[in-house]
């Protein structure tokens, strides 16, 4: 299994998708954090002296989660798109092991990218906040808690992507479908049935970054919910991968 | 077939149905260890599906396919038993050739030094650091073959490996596979062109519409047919009558040319002389592998 995880990490390191994802995360996080600081206290946005305002700044990285979702999808569905799945299965005919190795590799990559995102968040926010005379306590739940929560969202989105890619196999359909879900469908559903919002990805992510909204699940439950989605998608992906024919 | 030989590959009653389509229909054949076997059939005959079932990529509807007596997915370190190159485009276009092989070697636990060896073996050392996107079809074929060789396998399974190769490439492939077999390796190579691999193979397995047409040695295959004799005569009608009277079948080609089936130039000459028929030209047909192949795969099961 160790060999397979190494091979999966090597696959990620030897194409440009990983570097594109990292670059995208750095840019999105820097922009998100900057926007949160720049708009704080204006047009009804909470000011930086408030808990809500600070959470908005330190939770800015969460918006880059969809990039990890896409990277996860590419990790599994990309094997079908490029037809590298055949070469992989000729070395490792045990398909379950292949998907498990991808899951572990994606968790490692997800944590690494989350660490980078956290570093970018701090590098952009702390000096800027200092010029405004705001000196947040790093180990408070408003800062550390939100940073950890936002990192967890990124990692879990990556794992959900692994499962989705293994289920759908068509990379373009999986990426377009999941973005449509995040950007359109989920908003529509929440608009129609507000009560289910806390069970969907935005609600759960929001809880993890400490959004001030009474209708959300507690942090632990939200983390378990996202983990549950990831585990369910991966389990379904493994099951389907094991039984489906691999035709050119 | 020699009885003392072990079978490297055994296909037994293999059947695959995709919905309404019966892609492979109760197919059985063997590949003796140490031989080069050509797996022949027109496009769509079920060759690729059969090879994919053999390699555990497609589940058979029924029947079995084994390698050294075991299904592929149950082999420990399967890449040491079988190296397979199934298609010429199974690379990430953005990944360098060397990296593609390094990924596979890592997954297999094969020392990375082996990557340079196989790249040299297939003549791709120069292109090792290039991304696969820019590779010609011939280079892709070579990279597929390099991947198949990583585990120093005892069996090579190649699906249409000559597609996209230029004549030098085909020549090189032939020499490569010959030397692999001479060192005791077993090769199963599919093709839709018999002539392309006729210089290479010991045995042929011919399939059409998912069914076995014949398995035999190449030599035995050519014994099955006598090519027609071509005769040019101003008295074609008279000659036909005379030959038919002797129980010989003819096919008119044009006003003065006949194809005479299942006969020899000697007996035709004698019959013509006996009937006082003028012959301008008489020539024994040449054995045409491709025609035989076409004949076998279209009429389905003429020979057994």
Coordinates of C-alpha atoms in Angstrom, one line a residue:
Chain A
X1 CA 0.0 0.0 0.0
X2 CA 2.9 2.3 0.8
X3 CA 4.2 1.8 -2.8
X4 CA 0.8 2.6 -4.2
X5 CA 0.5 5.8 -2.2
X6 CA 4.0 6.8 -3.3
X7 CA 3.0 6.1 -6.9
X8 CA -0.2 8.2 -6.5
X9 CA 1.8 11.1 -5.1
X10 CA 4.3 10.8 -7.9
X11 CA 1.4 10.9 -10.4
X12 CA 0.2 14.1 -8.9
X13 CA 3.7 15.6 -8.9
X14 CA 4.4 14.8 -12.5
X15 CA 1.6 16.7 -14.2
X16 CA 0.6 20.3 -14.0
X17 CA -2.8 19.9 -12.4
X18 CA -1.3 19.9 -8.9
X19 CA 0.7 23.0 -9.5
X20 CA -2.2 24.7 -11.1
X21 CA -4.3 23.8 -8.1
X22 CA -1.7 25.2 -5.7
X23 CA -1.4 28.4 -7.7
X24 CA -5.2 28.8 -7.8
X25 CA -5.5 28.2 -4.1
X26 CA -2.8 30.8 -3.3
X27 CA -4.5 33.4 -5.6
X28 CA -8.0 32.7 -4.4
X29 CA -7.0 32.8 -0.7
X30 CA -5.0 36.0 -1.1
X31 CA -7.9 37.6 -2.9
X32 CA -10.5 36.3 -0.4
X33 CA -8.6 37.5 2.6
X34 CA -7.9 40.8 1.0
X35 CA -11.5 41.4 0.1
X36 CA -12.6 40.5 3.6
X37 CA -10.2 43.0 5.1
X38 CA -10.9 45.7 2.6
X39 CA -14.7 45.5 2.9
X40 CA -14.8 45.0 6.7
X41 CA -16.9 47.6 8.3
X42 CA -18.4 48.9 5.1
X43 CA -21.7 48.3 3.4
X44 CA -23.0 46.3 6.3
X45 CA -20.0 44.0 6.6
X46 CA -19.0 43.3 10.1
X47 CA -16.0 45.4 11.3
X48 CA -12.6 43.9 12.1
X49 CA -13.2 44.6 15.8
X50 CA -16.0 42.1 15.8
X51 CA -15.8 38.3 16.0
X52 CA -17.7 38.0 12.8
X53 CA -15.4 40.3 11.0
X54 CA -12.3 38.4 12.1
X55 CA -13.9 35.1 11.2
X56 CA -14.5 36.4 7.7
X57 CA -10.9 37.2 7.3
X58 CA -9.4 34.0 8.7
X59 CA -12.0 31.8 7.1
X60 CA -11.4 33.3 3.6
X61 CA -9.5 30.2 2.5
X62 CA -12.6 28.0 2.5
X63 CA -13.6 29.4 -0.9
X64 CA -10.6 27.6 -2.4
X65 CA -12.1 24.2 -1.3
X66 CA -13.7 23.7 -4.7
X67 CA -10.2 23.6 -6.3
X68 CA -9.4 20.6 -4.1
X69 CA -12.7 19.0 -5.1
X70 CA -11.6 19.4 -8.7
X71 CA -8.2 18.0 -8.0
X72 CA -9.8 15.0 -6.3
X73 CA -12.0 14.4 -9.3
X74 CA -9.0 14.6 -11.6
X75 CA -7.1 12.1 -9.5
X76 CA -9.7 9.4 -10.1
X77 CA -11.7 10.4 -13.2
X78 CA -8.5 11.6 -14.9
X79 CA -7.3 8.0 -15.0
X80 CA -10.2 7.2 -17.3
X81 CA -9.9 10.4 -19.3
X82 CA -6.3 9.8 -20.1
X83 CA -6.8 6.0 -20.2
X84 CA -4.0 5.6 -17.7
X85 CA -6.4 3.4 -15.7
X86 CA -5.4 0.4 -17.9
X87 CA -1.7 0.8 -17.1
X88 CA -2.4 1.3 -13.4
X89 CA -4.6 -1.9 -13.2
X90 CA -2.0 -4.0 -15.1
X91 CA 0.4 -3.3 -12.2
X92 CA -2.3 -3.3 -9.4
X93 CA -5.3 -5.5 -10.4
X94 CA -6.7 -5.0 -6.9
X95 CA -8.9 -2.1 -7.7
X96 CA -10.0 -1.4 -4.1
X97 CA -6.3 -0.8 -3.2
X98 CA -5.9 1.6 -6.0
X99 CA -8.7 3.8 -4.8
X100 CA -7.7 3.6 -1.2
X101 CA -4.1 4.6 -2.2
X102 CA -5.6 7.6 -4.1
X103 CA -7.6 8.5 -1.0
X104 CA -4.6 8.5 1.2
X105 CA -2.5 10.4 -1.3
X106 CA -5.2 13.0 -1.7
X107 CA -5.4 13.4 2.1
X108 CA -1.7 14.1 2.2
X109 CA -1.9 16.5 -0.7
X110 CA -5.0 18.2 0.8
X111 CA -3.3 18.7 4.2
X112 CA -0.2 20.1 2.4
X113 CA -2.3 22.6 0.3
X114 CA -4.3 23.5 3.4
X115 CA -1.1 24.4 5.2
X116 CA 0.0 26.6 2.3
X117 CA -3.5 28.2 2.3
X118 CA -3.2 28.9 6.0
X119 CA 0.3 30.4 5.6
X120 CA -1.0 32.7 2.8
X121 CA -4.0 33.7 5.0
X122 CA -1.7 34.7 7.8
X123 CA 0.9 36.3 5.6
X124 CA -1.7 38.5 3.9
X125 CA -3.8 39.3 7.0
X126 CA -1.5 39.8 10.0
X127 CA 0.6 42.7 8.6
X128 CA -2.5 44.3 7.1
X129 CA -4.5 44.0 10.3
X130 CA -1.5 45.4 12.2
X131 CA -1.6 48.6 10.2
X132 CA -5.2 49.0 11.2
X133 CA -4.3 48.4 14.8
X134 CA -6.0 45.0 15.0
X135 CA -3.9 42.4 16.8
X136 CA -6.0 39.2 17.0
X137 CA -4.9 36.5 19.4
X138 CA -3.8 33.7 17.1
X139 CA -4.8 30.9 19.5
X140 CA -8.3 32.0 19.9
X141 CA -11.2 30.1 18.4
X142 CA -11.8 33.1 16.1
X143 CA -8.4 32.6 14.5
X144 CA -7.0 29.1 15.2
X145 CA -10.4 27.5 15.2
X146 CA -11.4 29.1 12.0
X147 CA -8.1 28.4 10.3
X148 CA -8.3 24.7 11.3
X149 CA -11.9 24.5 10.2
X150 CA -11.2 26.0 6.8
X151 CA -8.2 23.7 6.3
X152 CA -10.5 20.7 7.2
X153 CA -13.0 21.8 4.6
X154 CA -10.3 21.9 1.9
X155 CA -9.1 18.4 2.8
X156 CA -12.6 16.9 3.0
X157 CA -13.6 18.5 -0.3
X158 CA -10.5 16.7 -1.9
X159 CA -11.7 13.4 -0.5
X160 CA -15.3 14.0 -1.8
X161 CA -13.7 14.7 -5.2
X162 CA -11.9 11.3 -5.1
X163 CA -15.2 9.5 -4.5
X164 CA -17.1 11.5 -7.1
X165 CA -14.5 11.0 -9.8
X166 CA -14.5 7.2 -9.1
X167 CA -18.3 7.1 -9.4
X168 CA -18.8 9.3 -12.4
X169 CA -15.5 8.5 -14.3
X170 CA -16.2 11.2 -16.9
X171 CA -13.9 13.9 -15.7
X172 CA -15.7 16.8 -17.5
X173 CA -19.1 15.7 -16.3
X174 CA -17.9 15.3 -12.8
X175 CA -16.3 18.7 -12.6
X176 CA -19.1 20.5 -14.4
X177 CA -21.8 18.7 -12.4
X178 CA -20.2 19.3 -9.0
X179 CA -19.6 23.0 -9.7
X180 CA -23.2 23.3 -10.9
X181 CA -24.2 21.7 -7.7
X182 CA -22.1 24.1 -5.5
X183 CA -22.9 27.3 -7.5
X184 CA -26.5 26.7 -8.5
X185 CA -28.4 23.7 -7.2
X186 CA -27.4 24.0 -3.6
X187 CA -28.5 27.6 -3.5
X188 CA -31.8 26.8 -5.1
X189 CA -32.4 24.0 -2.6
X190 CA -31.6 26.1 0.3
X191 CA -33.9 28.9 -1.1
X192 CA -36.8 26.4 -1.4
X193 CA -36.2 24.4 1.8
X194 CA -34.1 26.5 4.2
X195 CA -34.2 23.8 6.9
X196 CA -32.0 21.4 4.9
X197 CA -29.3 24.0 4.4
X198 CA -27.3 22.9 7.4
X199 CA -27.0 19.4 5.9
X200 CA -25.5 20.6 2.6
X201 CA -21.9 21.5 1.8
X202 CA -22.3 25.3 2.4
X203 CA -24.0 24.9 5.7
X204 CA -21.4 22.4 6.9
X205 CA -18.5 24.4 5.7
X206 CA -20.0 27.5 7.2
X207 CA -20.2 25.9 10.6
X208 CA -16.6 24.8 10.3
X209 CA -15.4 28.3 9.8
X210 CA -17.6 29.6 12.6
X211 CA -20.2 31.4 10.6
X212 CA -22.6 33.2 12.9
X213 CA -25.8 31.5 12.0
X214 CA -28.0 29.8 14.6
X215 CA -29.4 27.3 12.0
X216 CA -26.1 25.5 11.5
X217 CA -24.8 22.2 12.9
X218 CA -22.3 22.3 15.7
X219 CA -18.7 22.3 14.5
X220 CA -18.0 18.6 15.4
X221 CA -21.2 17.5 13.7
X222 CA -20.5 19.5 10.6
X223 CA -17.0 18.0 10.3
X224 CA -18.5 14.5 10.7
X225 CA -21.1 15.3 8.1
X226 CA -18.5 16.3 5.5
X227 CA -16.4 13.3 6.5
X228 CA -19.5 11.1 6.1
X229 CA -20.1 12.5 2.6
X230 CA -16.5 11.8 1.6
X231 CA -16.6 8.3 3.1
X232 CA -19.9 7.5 1.4
X233 CA -18.7 8.7 -2.0
X234 CA -15.4 6.9 -1.7
X235 CA -17.1 3.7 -0.6
X236 CA -19.5 3.9 -3.6
X237 CA -16.6 4.7 -5.8
X238 CA -14.6 1.7 -4.6
X239 CA -17.6 -0.6 -5.1
X240 CA -18.3 0.6 -8.6
X241 CA -14.6 0.6 -9.6
X242 CA -14.4 -3.0 -8.4
X243 CA -17.3 -4.2 -10.5
X244 CA -17.2 -2.2 -13.7
X245 CA -15.5 -3.2 -16.9
X246 CA -12.5 -1.2 -17.9
X247 CA -13.0 -0.8 -21.6
X248 CA -10.4 1.3 -23.5
Chain B
X1 CA 1.1 -28.7 -31.2
X2 CA 3.8 -30.2 -29.1
X3 CA 2.4 -32.0 -26.1
X4 CA 5.2 -31.5 -23.7
X5 CA 4.8 -27.8 -23.8
X6 CA 3.1 -26.0 -20.9
X7 CA 0.5 -23.5 -21.8
X8 CA 1.3 -20.0 -20.7
X9 CA -2.2 -18.8 -21.5
X10 CA -5.5 -20.8 -21.5
X11 CA -8.7 -19.4 -22.7
X12 CA -11.7 -21.6 -22.0
X13 CA -15.3 -21.1 -23.2
X14 CA -14.8 -17.4 -22.8
X15 CA -17.9 -15.3 -23.5
X16 CA -18.7 -11.6 -23.1
X17 CA -22.0 -10.0 -23.8
X18 CA -22.4 -6.2 -23.8
X19 CA -26.2 -5.8 -23.6
X20 CA -27.4 -7.2 -26.9
X21 CA -24.0 -7.6 -28.4
X22 CA -22.2 -10.9 -28.1
X23 CA -18.6 -9.6 -28.4
X24 CA -16.9 -12.9 -27.6
X25 CA -18.7 -16.2 -28.0
X26 CA -17.5 -19.3 -26.3
X27 CA -13.9 -18.8 -27.3
X28 CA -11.2 -21.3 -26.4
X29 CA -7.6 -21.4 -27.4
X30 CA -4.2 -21.9 -25.8
X31 CA -0.8 -20.1 -26.1
X32 CA 2.0 -22.6 -25.5
X33 CA 5.0 -21.3 -23.5
X34 CA 7.8 -20.1 -25.7
X35 CA 5.8 -19.5 -28.8
X36 CA 4.8 -16.4 -30.7
X37 CA 1.1 -16.6 -31.3
X38 CA -0.8 -14.3 -33.6
X39 CA -4.3 -13.4 -32.5
X40 CA -6.0 -12.5 -35.7
X41 CA -9.3 -11.2 -36.8
X42 CA -10.9 -8.3 -38.6
X43 CA -11.6 -5.2 -36.6
X44 CA -14.6 -5.8 -34.2
X45 CA -13.9 -9.5 -34.0
X46 CA -13.6 -9.4 -30.2
X47 CA -9.8 -9.5 -30.0
X48 CA -9.4 -6.5 -27.6
X49 CA -12.3 -7.6 -25.4
X50 CA -10.7 -11.1 -25.2
X51 CA -7.3 -9.6 -24.2
X52 CA -8.9 -7.3 -21.7
X53 CA -10.8 -10.3 -20.1
X54 CA -7.5 -12.2 -20.0
X55 CA -5.9 -9.2 -18.1
X56 CA -8.8 -8.8 -15.6
X57 CA -10.0 -5.5 -17.0
X58 CA -13.3 -6.9 -18.2
X59 CA -15.3 -9.5 -16.4
X60 CA -16.3 -12.4 -18.6
X61 CA -20.0 -13.2 -18.9
X62 CA -18.9 -16.8 -18.6
X63 CA -15.8 -18.9 -19.2
X64 CA -12.2 -18.5 -17.9
X65 CA -8.9 -17.1 -19.0
X66 CA -5.8 -18.0 -17.1
X67 CA -2.1 -17.2 -17.1
X68 CA 0.1 -20.0 -15.9
X69 CA -3.0 -21.6 -14.6
X70 CA -4.3 -18.6 -12.6
X71 CA -6.6 -15.7 -13.4
X72 CA -4.5 -12.5 -13.9
X73 CA -6.0 -10.7 -10.9
X74 CA -4.8 -13.6 -8.6
X75 CA -1.2 -13.5 -9.7
X76 CA 1.3 -12.1 -7.2
X77 CA 3.4 -9.4 -8.9
X78 CA 1.4 -9.9 -12.1
X79 CA 3.7 -7.6 -14.1
X80 CA 6.5 -10.2 -13.7
X81 CA 4.3 -12.8 -15.4
X82 CA 2.7 -10.6 -18.1
X83 CA 3.6 -7.3 -19.7
X84 CA 0.8 -5.9 -21.8
X85 CA 0.6 -3.1 -24.2
X86 CA -3.1 -2.7 -25.1
X87 CA -3.3 0.7 -26.8
X88 CA -0.9 3.3 -27.9
X89 CA -2.5 6.3 -26.1
X90 CA -2.7 5.4 -22.4
X91 CA -0.5 8.2 -21.2
X92 CA -1.2 11.4 -19.5
X93 CA -0.3 13.9 -22.3
X94 CA 1.3 16.2 -19.9
X95 CA 3.5 13.6 -18.2
X96 CA 7.1 13.0 -19.4
X97 CA 7.8 9.5 -20.7
X98 CA 10.3 8.9 -18.0
X99 CA 7.8 9.9 -15.3
X100 CA 5.1 7.7 -16.8
X101 CA 7.3 4.7 -16.3
X102 CA 8.6 5.9 -13.0
X103 CA 5.0 6.0 -11.7
X104 CA 4.4 2.4 -12.8
X105 CA 7.8 1.2 -11.4
X106 CA 7.0 2.8 -8.1
X107 CA 3.6 1.1 -7.9
X108 CA 5.2 -2.2 -8.7
X109 CA 8.2 -1.8 -6.4
X110 CA 10.6 -2.1 -9.3
X111 CA 13.9 -0.2 -9.0
X112 CA 13.8 3.1 -10.9
X113 CA 17.0 2.2 -12.7
X114 CA 14.9 -0.2 -14.7
X115 CA 13.1 2.7 -16.3
X116 CA 16.2 3.8 -18.2
X117 CA 16.8 0.2 -19.3
X118 CA 13.4 -0.3 -20.9
X119 CA 13.5 3.2 -22.5
X120 CA 16.8 2.2 -24.1
X121 CA 15.4 -1.2 -25.1
X122 CA 12.6 0.4 -27.1
X123 CA 14.9 3.1 -28.4
X124 CA 13.2 6.0 -26.6
X125 CA 16.1 7.2 -24.4
X126 CA 16.4 10.5 -26.3
X127 CA 12.7 11.3 -25.8
X128 CA 12.6 10.2 -22.1
X129 CA 12.2 13.8 -20.8
X130 CA 9.6 14.8 -23.3
X131 CA 5.9 15.0 -22.5
X132 CA 3.9 12.3 -24.1
X133 CA 1.7 14.9 -25.8
X134 CA 4.3 15.4 -28.6
X135 CA 4.8 11.7 -29.3
X136 CA 4.1 10.2 -32.7
X137 CA 1.9 7.1 -32.8
X138 CA 5.1 5.0 -33.3
X139 CA 6.7 6.5 -30.2
X140 CA 3.6 5.9 -28.2
X141 CA 3.7 2.2 -29.3
X142 CA 7.3 2.1 -28.1
X143 CA 6.4 3.7 -24.8
X144 CA 3.6 1.2 -24.3
X145 CA 6.0 -1.6 -25.0
X146 CA 8.5 -0.1 -22.5
X147 CA 5.8 -0.1 -19.8
X148 CA 5.0 -3.8 -20.6
X149 CA 8.7 -4.7 -20.2
X150 CA 9.2 -3.0 -16.8
X151 CA 8.6 -6.2 -14.8
X152 CA 10.8 -8.4 -17.1
X153 CA 7.7 -10.5 -17.8
X154 CA 7.7 -14.0 -19.2
X155 CA 4.7 -13.2 -21.4
X156 CA 4.1 -10.2 -23.6
X157 CA 0.6 -9.4 -24.7
X158 CA 0.4 -6.8 -27.5
X159 CA -2.7 -5.4 -29.0
X160 CA -2.1 -4.2 -32.6
X161 CA 1.4 -3.1 -31.8
X162 CA 2.3 -2.4 -35.4
X163 CA -0.4 0.2 -35.9
X164 CA 1.2 3.5 -36.6
X165 CA 4.7 2.1 -37.1
X166 CA 6.6 2.9 -40.2
X167 CA 8.3 0.0 -42.1
X168 CA 11.5 0.4 -40.1
X169 CA 9.4 0.4 -36.9
X170 CA 7.6 -2.8 -38.0
X171 CA 11.0 -4.4 -38.8
X172 CA 12.4 -3.4 -35.5
X173 CA 9.3 -4.7 -33.6
X174 CA 9.6 -8.0 -35.4
X175 CA 13.2 -8.4 -34.5
X176 CA 12.5 -7.4 -30.9
X177 CA 9.7 -9.9 -30.5
X178 CA 11.7 -12.6 -32.2
X179 CA 14.6 -12.1 -29.8
X180 CA 12.2 -12.0 -26.8
X181 CA 10.8 -15.4 -27.9
X182 CA 14.2 -16.8 -28.6
X183 CA 15.1 -16.1 -25.0
X184 CA 12.2 -18.3 -23.9
X185 CA 9.5 -15.6 -23.8
X186 CA 5.9 -16.1 -24.9
X187 CA 4.2 -13.6 -27.1
X188 CA 0.5 -13.1 -27.9
X189 CA 0.1 -10.4 -30.5
X190 CA -3.1 -9.3 -32.0
X191 CA -3.5 -7.9 -35.5
X192 CA -6.1 -7.4 -38.1
X193 CA -3.5 -7.9 -40.9
X194 CA -2.2 -11.4 -41.2
X195 CA 0.7 -10.4 -43.5
X196 CA 1.9 -7.9 -41.0
X197 CA 2.8 -10.6 -38.5
X198 CA 3.1 -13.7 -40.7
X199 CA 6.9 -13.5 -40.6
X200 CA 6.8 -13.4 -36.9
X201 CA 4.4 -15.9 -35.6
X202 CA 4.6 -19.7 -35.0
X203 CA 0.9 -20.2 -34.3
X204 CA -2.2 -18.3 -35.3
X205 CA -5.5 -18.1 -33.6
X206 CA -8.1 -16.7 -36.0
X207 CA -11.4 -15.2 -34.7
X208 CA -14.3 -13.6 -36.4
X209 CA -17.5 -12.3 -34.9
X210 CA -16.2 -13.3 -31.4
X211 CA -15.8 -17.0 -32.4
X212 CA -12.8 -19.1 -33.0
X213 CA -12.3 -19.9 -36.7
X214 CA -9.1 -21.9 -36.3
X215 CA -6.0 -22.3 -34.2
X216 CA -3.1 -23.9 -36.0
X217 CA 0.5 -23.4 -37.0
X218 CA 1.0 -20.9 -39.8
X219 CA 2.4 -23.7 -42.0
X220 CA -0.6 -25.9 -41.5
X221 CA -2.9 -23.0 -42.3
X222 CA -1.4 -22.6 -45.8
X223 CA -1.8 -26.3 -46.5
X224 CA -5.6 -25.9 -46.3
X225 CA -5.9 -24.1 -49.6
X226 CA -4.7 -24.6 -53.1
X227 CA -4.6 -21.3 -54.9
X228 CA -6.4 -21.1 -58.3
X229 CA -4.6 -21.6 -61.6
X230 CA -5.0 -18.7 -64.1
X231 CA -5.5 -19.7 -67.7
X232 CA -5.8 -17.5 -70.8
X233 CA -7.3 -19.1 -73.9
X234 CA -9.3 -17.9 -76.9
X235 CA -11.5 -21.0 -76.3
X236 CA -12.5 -20.3 -72.8
X237 CA -16.0 -21.9 -73.2
X238 CA -14.5 -25.1 -74.6
X239 CA -11.9 -25.3 -71.9
X240 CA -14.6 -24.9 -69.2
X241 CA -16.6 -27.7 -70.6
X242 CA -13.6 -30.0 -70.8
X243 CA -12.5 -29.2 -67.3
X244 CA -16.0 -29.6 -65.9
X245 CA -16.3 -33.0 -67.6
X246 CA -13.2 -33.9 -65.5
X247 CA -14.9 -32.7 -62.3
X248 CA -12.8 -29.5 -62.1
X249 CA -14.4 -26.3 -61.0
X250 CA -13.7 -23.1 -62.9
X251 CA -14.5 -19.4 -62.5
X252 CA -14.6 -17.1 -65.6
X253 CA -12.6 -13.9 -65.1
X254 CA -13.2 -12.3 -68.5
X255 CA -13.8 -13.5 -72.1
X256 CA -10.5 -15.3 -72.4
X257 CA -9.4 -15.9 -68.8
X258 CA -10.4 -18.6 -66.3
X259 CA -9.5 -19.3 -62.7
X260 CA -9.3 -23.1 -62.2
X261 CA -9.8 -24.2 -58.7
X262 CA -8.3 -27.2 -56.9
X263 CA -6.2 -28.3 -59.8
X264 CA -2.6 -28.1 -61.1
X265 CA -1.0 -26.6 -64.2
X266 CA 0.0 -30.1 -65.3
X267 CA -3.5 -31.6 -65.3
X268 CA -5.1 -28.5 -66.9
X269 CA -2.4 -28.7 -69.7
X270 CA -3.1 -32.3 -70.3
X271 CA -6.9 -31.9 -70.5
X272 CA -6.5 -28.9 -72.8
X273 CA -4.1 -30.8 -75.1
X274 CA -6.6 -33.7 -75.1
X275 CA -9.4 -31.5 -76.3
X276 CA -7.2 -29.6 -78.8
X277 CA -7.6 -26.3 -77.0
X278 CA -5.1 -23.5 -77.5
X279 CA -3.6 -22.0 -74.4
X280 CA -1.9 -18.6 -74.5
X281 CA -0.9 -18.4 -70.9
X282 CA -1.1 -20.7 -67.8
X283 CA 0.1 -19.7 -64.3
X284 CA -0.1 -21.4 -60.9
X285 CA -1.7 -19.0 -58.4
X286 CA 0.5 -17.8 -55.5
X287 CA -0.5 -18.5 -52.0
X288 CA -2.0 -15.3 -50.7
X289 CA -2.1 -15.1 -46.9
X290 CA -4.2 -12.1 -46.9
X291 CA -6.8 -13.6 -49.2
X292 CA -6.9 -16.7 -47.2
X293 CA -7.4 -14.7 -44.1
X294 CA -10.2 -12.7 -45.6
X295 CA -11.7 -16.0 -46.8
X296 CA -11.5 -17.6 -43.4
X297 CA -12.9 -14.6 -41.6
X298 CA -15.8 -13.9 -43.9
X299 CA -17.0 -17.4 -44.8
X300 CA -16.5 -18.4 -41.1
X301 CA -15.2 -21.8 -40.3
X302 CA -14.3 -23.2 -43.7
X303 CA -11.2 -24.8 -42.2
X304 CA -10.9 -26.6 -38.9

